[in-house]
Tab-separated table of C-alpha atoms in Angstrom:
chain	number	residue	atom	x	y	z
Y	1	MET	CA	-26.110	-2.720	28.398
Y	2	ASN	CA	-23.556	-0.819	26.340
Y	3	VAL	CA	-21.563	-2.865	23.846
Y	4	PRO	CA	-17.921	-1.741	23.611
Y	5	PRO	CA	-16.753	-0.636	20.167
Y	6	THR	CA	-14.985	-3.175	18.011
Y	7	ARG	CA	-11.225	-2.776	18.315
Y	8	VAL	CA	-9.262	-2.786	15.056
Y	9	TRP	CA	-5.478	-2.999	15.085
Y	10	ILE	CA	-3.824	-0.874	12.398
Y	11	THR	CA	-0.445	-2.369	11.517
Y	12	ARG	CA	0.563	-0.016	8.691
Y	13	ALA	CA	3.225	2.654	9.078
Y	14	GLU	CA	2.603	6.330	9.693
Y	15	PRO	CA	1.492	8.675	8.240
Y	16	GLY	CA	-0.970	6.274	6.618
Y	17	ALA	CA	-1.975	4.752	9.956
Y	18	ALA	CA	-3.486	8.036	11.131
Y	19	ARG	CA	-5.552	8.344	7.942
Y	20	THR	CA	-6.829	4.802	8.383
Y	21	ALA	CA	-7.669	5.479	12.028
Y	22	ALA	CA	-9.829	8.458	11.053
Y	23	ARG	CA	-11.785	6.316	8.594
Y	24	LEU	CA	-12.307	3.609	11.191
Y	25	ARG	CA	-13.648	6.092	13.729
Y	26	ASP	CA	-16.122	7.336	11.121
Y	27	MET	CA	-17.289	3.732	10.688
Y	28	GLY	CA	-17.865	3.302	14.425
Y	29	PHE	CA	-14.781	1.224	15.207
Y	30	GLU	CA	-12.133	1.839	17.840
Y	31	PRO	CA	-8.796	2.073	16.006
Y	32	ILE	CA	-5.639	0.864	17.724
Y	33	VAL	CA	-2.594	2.354	16.025
Y	34	ALA	CA	0.384	0.070	16.669
Y	35	PRO	CA	2.423	0.005	13.440
Y	36	LEU	CA	4.517	-3.059	12.711
Y	37	LEU	CA	6.498	-1.032	10.179
Y	38	SER	CA	8.097	2.397	10.096
Y	39	LEU	CA	9.218	4.242	6.984
Y	40	GLU	CA	12.642	5.715	6.380
Y	41	THR	CA	12.847	8.199	3.519
Y	42	LEU	CA	16.027	7.949	1.451
Y	43	THR	CA	17.774	10.634	-0.590
Y	44	PRO	CA	19.263	9.055	-3.713
Y	45	PRO	CA	20.430	11.290	-6.565
Y	46	VAL	CA	17.607	11.808	-9.051
Y	47	PRO	CA	18.573	10.884	-12.610
Y	48	ASP	CA	17.916	13.176	-15.553
Y	49	LEU	CA	14.146	12.909	-15.948
Y	50	ALA	CA	14.418	13.841	-19.615
Y	51	SER	CA	15.680	10.292	-20.158
Y	52	PHE	CA	12.347	8.801	-19.095
Y	53	ALA	CA	9.036	8.770	-20.900
Y	54	ALA	CA	7.125	8.563	-17.639
Y	55	LEU	CA	7.178	7.883	-13.911
Y	56	ALA	CA	5.426	4.887	-12.384
Y	57	PHE	CA	4.357	4.931	-8.739
Y	58	THR	CA	3.404	1.764	-6.897
Y	59	SER	CA	2.472	3.447	-3.600
Y	60	ILE	CA	1.564	6.707	-1.907
Y	61	ASN	CA	4.816	6.455	0.031
Y	62	GLY	CA	6.785	6.390	-3.212
Y	63	VAL	CA	5.033	9.551	-4.390
Y	64	ALA	CA	5.764	11.422	-1.171
Y	65	ALA	CA	9.402	10.378	-1.021
Y	66	PHE	CA	10.110	11.163	-4.679
Y	67	ALA	CA	8.284	14.504	-4.644
Y	68	ALA	CA	10.569	15.640	-1.818
Y	69	LEU	CA	13.649	14.938	-3.946
Y	70	THR	CA	12.888	17.121	-6.946
Y	71	PRO	CA	10.635	20.047	-7.880
Y	72	ARG	CA	10.063	18.689	-11.387
Y	73	ARG	CA	6.511	17.657	-12.144
Y	74	ASP	CA	6.638	17.560	-15.948
Y	75	ARG	CA	6.768	13.803	-16.538
Y	76	PRO	CA	3.578	11.820	-17.154
Y	77	VAL	CA	2.684	9.581	-14.214
Y	78	PHE	CA	1.220	6.091	-14.117
Y	79	ALA	CA	-0.135	5.153	-10.674
Y	80	VAL	CA	-1.039	1.712	-9.396
Y	81	GLY	CA	-4.320	2.811	-7.824
Y	82	ASP	CA	-6.643	5.745	-7.320
Y	83	ALA	CA	-5.234	6.742	-3.925
Y	84	THR	CA	-1.702	6.790	-5.331
Y	85	ALA	CA	-2.933	8.783	-8.336
Y	86	GLN	CA	-4.576	11.304	-6.010
Y	87	ALA	CA	-1.335	11.609	-4.046
Y	88	ALA	CA	0.497	12.367	-7.296
Y	89	HIS	CA	-2.081	15.011	-8.210
Y	90	ASP	CA	-1.768	16.522	-4.740
Y	91	ALA	CA	2.023	16.592	-5.133
Y	92	GLY	CA	1.673	18.720	-8.257
Y	93	PHE	CA	1.807	16.211	-11.115
Y	94	ALA	CA	-0.717	17.217	-13.766
Y	95	ASP	CA	-0.644	14.256	-16.170
Y	96	VAL	CA	-1.631	11.275	-14.030
Y	97	ARG	CA	-3.298	8.010	-15.045
Y	98	SER	CA	-4.503	5.415	-12.563
Y	99	ALA	CA	-4.496	1.665	-13.135
Y	100	SER	CA	-7.128	1.308	-10.386
Y	101	GLY	CA	-5.721	-2.053	-9.350
Y	102	ASP	CA	-2.492	-3.863	-8.571
Y	103	LEU	CA	0.952	-4.126	-10.138
Y	104	ARG	CA	-0.302	-6.269	-13.006
Y	105	ASP	CA	-2.973	-3.686	-13.815
Y	106	LEU	CA	-0.305	-0.982	-13.743
Y	107	ALA	CA	1.875	-3.006	-16.111
Y	108	ARG	CA	-1.017	-3.452	-18.519
Y	109	LEU	CA	-1.785	0.273	-18.430
Y	110	ILE	CA	1.825	1.148	-19.239
Y	111	ALA	CA	1.944	-1.485	-21.983
Y	112	SER	CA	-1.141	0.033	-23.599
Y	113	ALA	CA	0.332	3.542	-23.558
Y	114	ILE	CA	4.064	3.112	-24.219
Y	115	ALA	CA	5.520	1.022	-27.040
Y	116	SER	CA	9.217	1.455	-26.363
Y	117	ALA	CA	10.747	3.721	-23.736
Y	118	ALA	CA	12.283	3.935	-20.286
Y	119	VAL	CA	10.122	4.397	-17.182
Y	120	LEU	CA	11.435	5.535	-13.791
Y	121	VAL	CA	9.906	3.775	-10.785
Y	122	PRO	CA	10.498	5.455	-7.395
Y	123	GLN	CA	9.756	2.686	-4.919
Y	124	ALA	CA	10.625	0.833	-1.742
Y	125	GLU	CA	13.973	-0.774	-1.095
Y	126	THR	CA	12.218	-4.148	-1.039
Y	127	PRO	CA	9.409	-4.097	-3.621
Y	128	ALA	CA	6.419	-6.322	-3.014
Y	129	ASP	CA	6.572	-7.784	-6.529
Y	130	ASP	CA	8.626	-7.924	-9.748
Y	131	PHE	CA	7.596	-5.007	-11.949
Y	132	THR	CA	9.763	-6.080	-14.880
Y	133	ALA	CA	8.154	-9.527	-14.900
Y	134	ALA	CA	4.704	-7.935	-14.780
Y	135	LEU	CA	5.543	-5.745	-17.773
Y	136	THR	CA	6.851	-8.711	-19.723
Y	137	ALA	CA	3.648	-10.620	-18.967
Y	138	ALA	CA	1.668	-7.577	-20.159
Y	139	GLY	CA	3.528	-7.598	-23.468
Y	140	ALA	CA	5.660	-4.510	-22.813
Y	141	ARG	CA	8.946	-6.153	-23.734
Y	142	ASN	CA	10.450	-2.918	-25.052
Y	143	VAL	CA	9.654	-0.869	-21.957
Y	144	SER	CA	12.627	-0.725	-19.608
Y	145	ILE	CA	12.138	-0.181	-15.886
Y	146	HIS	CA	14.643	1.844	-13.887
Y	147	SER	CA	14.117	1.547	-10.135
Y	148	LEU	CA	14.915	4.449	-7.819
Y	149	THR	CA	14.910	3.418	-4.157
Y	150	VAL	CA	13.340	6.336	-2.285
Y	151	TYR	CA	12.264	4.736	0.999
Y	152	ARG	CA	12.526	1.599	3.072
Y	153	ALA	CA	10.145	-0.107	5.476
Y	154	ILE	CA	11.636	-1.254	8.777
Y	155	GLU	CA	9.977	-3.617	11.250
Y	156	THR	CA	9.252	-1.990	14.599
Y	157	SER	CA	9.481	-3.578	18.021
Y	158	VAL	CA	5.932	-2.582	18.951
Y	159	ALA	CA	4.021	-5.035	21.107
Y	160	ALA	CA	0.676	-6.393	19.997
Y	161	PRO	CA	-2.324	-4.673	21.602
Y	162	ALA	CA	-3.685	-6.440	24.644
Y	163	LEU	CA	-7.154	-6.653	23.110
Y	164	PHE	CA	-8.181	-6.512	19.452
Y	165	ASP	CA	-11.039	-7.927	17.401
Y	166	ALA	CA	-9.629	-7.400	13.913
Y	167	VAL	CA	-6.344	-6.567	12.219
Y	168	LEU	CA	-5.739	-4.577	9.048
Y	169	ILE	CA	-2.796	-5.749	6.940
Y	170	HIS	CA	-1.884	-3.263	4.216
Y	171	SER	CA	1.181	-4.956	2.730
Y	172	PRO	CA	3.100	-8.228	2.393
Y	173	ARG	CA	5.787	-6.860	4.726
Y	174	ALA	CA	3.170	-6.218	7.407
Y	175	GLY	CA	1.763	-9.707	6.853
Y	176	LYS	CA	5.184	-11.246	7.443
Y	177	ALA	CA	5.739	-9.162	10.571
Y	178	LEU	CA	2.305	-10.022	11.962
Y	179	ALA	CA	2.788	-13.723	11.327
Y	180	LYS	CA	5.679	-13.716	13.804
Y	181	LEU	CA	3.090	-13.529	16.588
Y	182	GLY	CA	1.999	-17.048	15.741
Y	183	HIS	CA	-1.332	-18.784	15.191
Y	184	ASP	CA	-2.742	-18.658	18.703
Y	185	ALA	CA	-2.280	-14.915	19.165
Y	186	LEU	CA	-4.278	-14.170	16.008
Y	187	ALA	CA	-6.807	-16.983	15.679
Y	188	HIS	CA	-9.599	-15.047	17.406
Y	189	ALA	CA	-9.432	-11.989	15.146
Y	190	VAL	CA	-10.689	-10.996	11.708
Y	191	LEU	CA	-7.543	-10.703	9.587
Y	192	ALA	CA	-8.290	-8.270	6.767
Y	193	CYS	CA	-5.604	-8.289	4.060
Y	194	ILE	CA	-5.227	-5.925	1.120
Y	195	SER	CA	-3.867	-8.584	-1.248
Y	196	PRO	CA	-3.163	-12.305	-1.543
Y	197	ALA	CA	0.541	-11.578	-0.978
Y	198	ALA	CA	-0.293	-9.823	2.298
Y	199	ALA	CA	-2.420	-12.791	3.376
Y	200	ALA	CA	0.060	-15.526	2.424
Y	201	PRO	CA	2.227	-15.455	5.601
Y	202	LEU	CA	-0.899	-15.730	7.743
Y	203	ALA	CA	-2.446	-18.500	5.679
Y	204	ALA	CA	0.824	-20.382	6.085
Y	205	LEU	CA	0.130	-20.469	9.842
Y	206	GLY	CA	-3.196	-22.190	9.234
Y	207	LEU	CA	-5.189	-18.985	9.775
Y	208	THR	CA	-8.015	-17.819	7.495
Y	209	PRO	CA	-7.280	-14.223	6.451
Y	210	VAL	CA	-9.845	-12.430	4.317
Y	211	VAL	CA	-8.513	-10.757	1.170
Y	212	ALA	CA	-9.961	-7.508	-0.174
Y	213	LYS	CA	-11.779	-7.774	-3.501
Y	214	SER	CA	-9.476	-5.106	-4.911
Y	215	PRO	CA	-6.131	-3.873	-3.538
Y	216	ASP	CA	-7.304	-0.603	-2.021
Y	217	GLU	CA	-8.214	0.536	1.458
Y	218	THR	CA	-11.920	0.984	0.787
Y	219	SER	CA	-12.198	-2.678	-0.180
Y	220	LEU	CA	-10.058	-3.592	2.821
Y	221	LEU	CA	-12.345	-1.762	5.226
Y	222	THR	CA	-15.398	-3.315	3.588
Y	223	ILE	CA	-14.174	-6.638	4.994
Y	224	LEU	CA	-14.737	-5.225	8.475
Y	225	ASN	CA	-18.171	-3.991	7.533
Y	226	THR	CA	-19.110	-7.452	6.281
Y	227	ALA	CA	-17.534	-9.393	9.135
Y	228	LEU	CA	-18.355	-7.083	12.017
Y	229	GLY	CA	-21.494	-5.287	10.926
Y	230	LYS	CA	-20.548	-1.623	10.697
Y	231	ARG	CA	-21.462	0.871	8.026
Y	232	ASP	CA	-19.673	1.128	4.694
Y	233	PRO	CA	-16.393	3.064	4.589
Y	234	ALA	CA	-16.467	6.418	2.875
Y	235	VAL	CA	-14.331	6.575	-0.232
């Protein structure tokens, strides 16, 4: 008797959803791409980059949106994680350092490298966390953050798949959108969350989301491997 493949709902926005789907297929899962968020790229004026000691990117989406606004690639880059750092390299930035973690790790990396300067942060209209507070906690009291809003995430009206065994939640915004379905619609599924902030709206419903050991997609997909018995995700 053939066992149907495990169905995993991808809630993240495109173009990332397609990349995640490819990884899931390689692991033997059946991806269901039904994004709860869509991305709108914005076109703010780019300030004089000579005024900033570095750029800080908190997401791949921020890299892509900012790179489309200016051809300049001469500022050093601090990236929250390895995937974001790779996106910056691919966009043409040569001097890139990865914090290999979350916003607090990024703040600590910047604090260790910059004593007193301004840093430009191209990011979402609604950031997931307070970067200035993270820098202060890391001891970088003389590093000033200047936010440049380069994209926004908008909730879609997509319906939940009829059948799914697991859900991938890549962001706090996606967690909030998913939670609107309510406890009963999600109680049967493995809820794999990239961070505690992404899991919080679901935990508030009385569900038991599983949080990745580190805030990256490889760790996120490892949850599925552990819970559903497929092979490890390729990095």
